[in-house]
Amino acid sequence: MRQRRRIAVYGVCRDEAGRLLLVHGSARNDLPSAWSLPGGGLEHGERPYAGAIREFAEETGLDVEITGLHSIVADLSVPGHRQFVIHTDRVLYDVKVTGGELCDEVGGTSDRAAWIEPGDLAGLRLMPYLSRLVGLPTDGREIPAAAPHRDPTATRIQRFAAYGLVTDPAGRILLTRIAAGYPGAGTWHLPGGGTDFGEQPTTGLLRELVEETDQLGRVTGLLGVTDYHNPRAMGPERRPMDWHTVRALYRVVVDVPSQPSVVEAAGGSTAEARWFTAADLGKVRLNEFAKGAIARNLG
């Protein structure tokens, strides 16, 4: 079996009575007859919030407004044809209905949309991620091992990554400098990077923090999710790549800071790591992602 990855977006919607809006998987679904939140795969280059709104309308007939970021989770599954083990990074938004009329999707991966009473959830077959979300046990199915699958000729990449706004007790901010040969080379960036197959976003972030800075951190909260699309990104491949990254941003604290050091293997994307005071930030060249994250959350 081979590994495959996807990014999916969903809406968590409850009515005034506390019922949860769910959709039932059709025969075309990877897990037929299982209930899920309205949502589905994010298209290449699509904004995560826009994908959630689009998928919600397609599967329920309802127009919704994003009211907040609920959570981000990852899981492994094996579709019916059993050729792949699929790692899905799921971005869940809180939403409220603003219009439309509830109806079932026709010809898609769902075939019914319904408001479900909380007490009825335990009697339904739920997608494993949804079972965990509502506090119910999963089936405990064992996921088989799968081999990495990379196409060396691929020119379009969609990646999920996790980054940290990392501070110490003195209020300093930890940043990393991007190495030569990578997009944004020479600019200062937030610690983090692409998550590994089977890895939760927070686990991947703390691993990247050690590899890039040699610091041990703890995640204290989820700050947001953004994306970046560059149809002609130049990286180590030395050819243009249509690159779409979805980036989860977390608040991280390093309780016992030390002198940062890059410990990842030579040739990686990090050239240097350093602690900065707030006053220092105006003297260094930040990339747009780091600049925006700091301004929104620490400014």
Coordinates of C-alpha atoms in Angstrom, one line a residue:
M1 CA 0.0 0.0 0.0
R2 CA 1.1 3.6 -0.7
Q3 CA 0.8 6.8 1.2
R4 CA -1.5 9.6 0.0
R5 CA -2.3 13.0 1.6
R6 CA -5.2 15.4 1.3
I7 CA -6.5 18.5 3.0
A8 CA -10.2 18.8 3.8
V9 CA -12.3 21.6 5.3
Y10 CA -15.6 21.4 7.2
G11 CA -18.3 23.4 9.0
V12 CA -19.5 22.7 12.5
C13 CA -23.1 24.0 12.6
R14 CA -25.6 23.7 15.4
D15 CA -29.1 25.0 15.5
E16 CA -30.8 26.7 18.5
A17 CA -31.9 23.4 19.9
G18 CA -28.3 22.1 19.9
R19 CA -28.7 19.7 17.0
L20 CA -25.6 19.1 14.8
L21 CA -25.9 19.3 11.0
L22 CA -24.4 16.1 9.4
V23 CA -24.2 14.5 6.0
H24 CA -24.4 10.8 5.2
G25 CA -21.8 9.2 3.0
S26 CA -23.0 8.0 -0.4
A27 CA -21.7 5.0 -2.3
R28 CA -19.1 7.3 -3.9
N29 CA -17.6 8.1 -0.5
D30 CA -14.4 6.5 0.8
L31 CA -16.4 5.5 3.8
P32 CA -20.0 4.9 2.5
S33 CA -22.9 5.1 5.0
A34 CA -20.8 7.0 7.6
W35 CA -21.9 10.4 8.9
S36 CA -19.6 13.4 8.7
L37 CA -19.6 17.1 9.1
P38 CA -20.5 18.9 5.8
G39 CA -17.3 19.5 4.0
G40 CA -14.7 17.9 1.8
G41 CA -11.4 18.2 -0.1
L42 CA -9.8 21.6 -0.5
E43 CA -9.1 22.5 -4.1
H44 CA -5.6 23.5 -5.2
G45 CA -5.1 27.2 -4.5
E46 CA -8.4 27.6 -2.7
R47 CA -8.6 29.5 0.6
P48 CA -9.5 27.1 3.4
Y49 CA -12.5 29.2 4.6
A50 CA -13.8 29.6 1.0
G51 CA -13.5 25.8 0.5
A52 CA -15.5 25.2 3.7
I53 CA -18.3 27.5 2.5
R54 CA -18.4 26.0 -0.9
E55 CA -18.5 22.4 0.3
F56 CA -21.2 23.2 2.9
A57 CA -23.4 24.6 0.2
E58 CA -22.8 21.7 -2.2
E59 CA -23.7 19.1 0.4
T60 CA -26.5 20.8 2.3
G61 CA -27.9 23.6 0.1
L62 CA -27.3 26.1 2.9
D63 CA -25.3 29.3 2.8
V64 CA -23.1 29.8 5.8
E65 CA -20.8 32.4 7.4
I66 CA -17.6 31.5 9.2
T67 CA -17.8 32.5 12.8
G68 CA -14.5 31.0 14.1
L69 CA -11.9 28.3 13.8
H70 CA -13.0 25.3 15.7
S71 CA -10.0 22.9 15.5
I72 CA -7.5 21.2 13.2
V73 CA -6.9 17.5 13.4
A74 CA -5.3 14.8 11.3
D75 CA -6.0 11.1 10.8
L76 CA -5.3 8.0 8.7
S77 CA -7.9 6.0 6.8
V78 CA -8.0 3.2 4.3
P79 CA -10.6 3.6 1.5
G80 CA -12.6 0.6 0.2
H81 CA -10.3 -0.2 -2.7
R82 CA -7.4 -0.4 -0.2
Q83 CA -4.7 0.8 -2.5
F84 CA -3.7 3.7 -0.3
V85 CA -3.5 4.8 3.3
I86 CA -4.8 8.4 3.3
H87 CA -3.5 11.0 5.7
T88 CA -6.1 13.8 5.9
D89 CA -5.5 17.1 7.6
R90 CA -8.9 18.4 8.6
V91 CA -9.6 22.1 9.2
L92 CA -12.9 22.6 11.1
Y93 CA -14.7 25.9 11.2
D94 CA -17.6 27.1 13.3
V95 CA -20.3 28.3 11.0
K96 CA -23.8 29.8 11.1
V97 CA -26.6 29.5 8.5
T98 CA -27.3 32.7 6.6
G99 CA -29.6 31.4 3.8
G100 CA -30.6 28.6 1.5
E101 CA -32.8 25.6 2.0
L102 CA -31.7 22.3 3.4
C103 CA -31.5 19.6 0.7
D104 CA -29.5 16.5 -0.2
E105 CA -26.6 16.4 -2.5
V106 CA -27.1 14.6 -5.8
G107 CA -24.3 12.6 -7.5
G108 CA -21.7 13.5 -4.9
T109 CA -20.0 11.9 -2.0
S110 CA -23.0 12.5 0.3
D111 CA -26.6 11.6 -0.2
R112 CA -28.4 13.0 2.8
A113 CA -28.2 16.1 5.1
A114 CA -29.9 16.1 8.5
W115 CA -30.0 17.8 11.8
I116 CA -29.0 15.2 14.5
E117 CA -29.9 15.3 18.2
P118 CA -26.9 15.0 20.4
G119 CA -28.4 11.9 22.1
D120 CA -28.7 10.2 18.7
L121 CA -25.0 10.4 17.7
A122 CA -24.0 7.3 19.6
G123 CA -26.4 5.2 17.5
L124 CA -24.9 6.4 14.2
R125 CA -21.9 5.2 12.2
L126 CA -19.7 8.3 12.4
M127 CA -16.4 9.1 10.6
P128 CA -13.6 8.4 13.1
Y129 CA -12.6 12.1 13.3
L130 CA -16.2 13.0 14.1
S131 CA -16.5 10.3 16.8
R132 CA -13.4 11.8 18.5
L133 CA -14.8 15.3 18.1
V134 CA -18.1 14.5 20.0
G135 CA -16.4 12.3 22.6
L136 CA -17.4 8.9 21.3
P137 CA -15.2 5.8 20.9
T138 CA -13.9 4.9 17.4
D139 CA -13.8 1.4 15.9
G140 CA -10.1 1.0 16.7
R141 CA -9.4 -0.3 13.3
E142 CA -5.7 -1.0 12.7
I143 CA -4.1 1.0 9.9
P144 CA -1.6 -1.0 7.8
A145 CA 1.9 0.3 7.0
A146 CA 2.2 2.2 3.7
A147 CA 5.2 3.2 1.6
P148 CA 5.9 6.8 0.7
H149 CA 4.8 7.8 -2.7
R150 CA 6.4 10.7 -4.4
D151 CA 6.2 11.6 -8.1
P152 CA 9.5 13.2 -9.1
T153 CA 7.9 14.7 -12.2
A154 CA 5.1 16.5 -10.2
T155 CA 4.8 20.2 -10.9
R156 CA 1.9 20.9 -8.5
I157 CA 2.2 20.4 -4.7
Q158 CA -0.3 20.9 -1.9
R159 CA 1.2 20.8 1.5
F160 CA 0.0 21.1 5.1
A161 CA 2.3 22.8 7.6
A162 CA 2.3 23.9 11.2
Y163 CA 4.1 26.9 12.6
G164 CA 4.6 28.4 16.0
L165 CA 4.5 31.9 17.4
V166 CA 7.2 31.0 19.9
T167 CA 8.1 33.1 23.0
D168 CA 10.0 32.6 26.2
P169 CA 9.2 33.8 29.8
A170 CA 11.1 37.1 29.0
G171 CA 8.8 37.8 26.1
R172 CA 11.5 37.2 23.4
I173 CA 10.4 35.8 20.0
L174 CA 12.1 32.8 18.4
L175 CA 12.7 33.1 14.6
T176 CA 14.5 31.0 12.0
R177 CA 16.3 32.3 8.9
I178 CA 15.5 30.5 5.6
A179 CA 18.5 28.9 3.9
A180 CA 19.8 29.7 0.4
G181 CA 18.0 27.8 -2.4
Y182 CA 14.6 27.9 -0.7
P183 CA 11.7 30.4 -1.4
G184 CA 12.2 33.4 0.9
A185 CA 15.9 32.7 1.3
G186 CA 17.5 35.1 3.8
T187 CA 14.3 36.2 5.5
W188 CA 13.3 35.4 9.1
H189 CA 10.4 33.0 9.5
L190 CA 8.4 31.4 12.2
P191 CA 9.7 28.0 13.4
G192 CA 7.8 25.0 11.9
G193 CA 7.2 23.3 8.6
G194 CA 5.4 20.5 6.8
T195 CA 4.0 17.7 9.0
D196 CA 5.0 14.1 8.4
F197 CA 2.6 11.4 7.3
G198 CA 0.5 10.2 10.2
E199 CA 1.5 13.2 12.4
Q200 CA -0.9 15.5 14.3
P201 CA -0.2 19.3 13.5
T202 CA 1.0 20.0 17.1
T203 CA 3.3 17.0 17.1
G204 CA 4.8 18.0 13.9
L205 CA 5.3 21.6 15.1
L206 CA 7.1 20.5 18.2
R207 CA 9.3 18.2 16.2
E208 CA 10.2 21.0 13.8
L209 CA 10.9 23.3 16.7
V210 CA 13.6 20.9 18.0
E211 CA 15.1 20.3 14.5
E212 CA 15.3 24.0 13.6
T213 CA 16.1 25.6 16.9
D214 CA 17.0 22.8 19.5
Q215 CA 14.3 24.2 21.9
L216 CA 11.6 22.2 23.8
G217 CA 8.2 24.0 23.6
R218 CA 4.6 23.4 24.6
V219 CA 1.6 24.4 22.6
T220 CA -0.8 26.7 24.4
G221 CA -3.4 27.4 21.8
L222 CA -4.5 27.5 18.1
L223 CA -4.2 31.0 16.6
G224 CA -5.4 30.6 13.1
V225 CA -5.0 29.0 9.7
T226 CA -3.9 30.7 6.4
D227 CA -2.7 29.6 3.1
Y228 CA -0.1 30.6 0.5
H229 CA -0.3 29.9 -3.2
N230 CA 2.6 30.5 -5.6
P231 CA 2.1 29.1 -9.0
R232 CA 5.8 29.5 -9.9
A233 CA 7.7 28.8 -6.7
M234 CA 11.4 28.1 -7.0
G235 CA 12.9 25.7 -4.5
P236 CA 15.6 23.1 -4.4
E237 CA 14.1 21.3 -7.4
R238 CA 15.4 24.3 -9.5
R239 CA 12.2 24.3 -11.6
P240 CA 9.0 26.2 -11.1
M241 CA 6.4 24.5 -8.9
D242 CA 2.7 25.3 -8.5
W243 CA 2.9 25.4 -4.7
H244 CA -0.1 25.6 -2.3
T245 CA 0.5 25.5 1.4
V246 CA -2.1 25.5 4.2
R247 CA -0.5 26.8 7.4
A248 CA -1.8 26.2 10.9
L249 CA -0.5 28.7 13.4
Y250 CA -0.1 27.9 17.1
R251 CA 1.0 29.7 20.2
V252 CA 4.0 28.0 21.8
V253 CA 6.0 28.7 25.0
V254 CA 9.6 27.6 25.6
D255 CA 9.7 27.6 29.4
V256 CA 13.5 27.0 29.7
P257 CA 15.1 28.7 26.7
S258 CA 18.7 28.1 25.6
Q259 CA 21.0 29.2 22.8
P260 CA 19.2 28.2 19.6
S261 CA 21.0 25.8 17.3
V262 CA 19.9 24.2 14.0
V263 CA 20.1 20.4 14.5
E264 CA 18.3 19.2 11.3
A265 CA 20.4 17.5 8.7
A266 CA 22.6 19.6 6.5
G267 CA 20.8 21.0 3.4
G268 CA 17.6 21.7 5.2
S269 CA 15.6 24.9 4.8
T270 CA 16.8 26.5 8.1
A271 CA 20.2 28.4 8.1
E272 CA 20.0 29.9 11.6
A273 CA 17.8 30.3 14.6
R274 CA 17.8 33.2 17.1
W275 CA 15.8 34.8 20.0
F276 CA 14.7 38.4 19.3
T277 CA 13.3 41.1 21.6
A278 CA 10.4 43.1 20.4
A279 CA 12.8 46.0 19.7
D280 CA 15.0 43.8 17.6
L281 CA 12.2 42.9 15.2
G282 CA 12.4 46.2 13.3
K283 CA 16.0 45.6 12.4
V284 CA 15.5 42.2 10.6
R285 CA 13.9 41.2 7.4
L286 CA 10.7 39.2 8.2
N287 CA 8.8 37.3 5.6
E288 CA 5.2 38.3 5.1
F289 CA 3.8 35.3 7.1
A290 CA 5.9 36.0 10.1
K291 CA 5.3 39.8 9.9
G292 CA 1.5 39.3 9.8
A293 CA 1.4 36.7 12.5
I294 CA 3.4 38.8 14.9
A295 CA 1.3 41.9 14.1
R296 CA -2.0 40.1 14.6
N297 CA -1.1 38.3 17.8
L298 CA 1.7 40.2 19.5
G299 CA 1.4 43.7 18.1

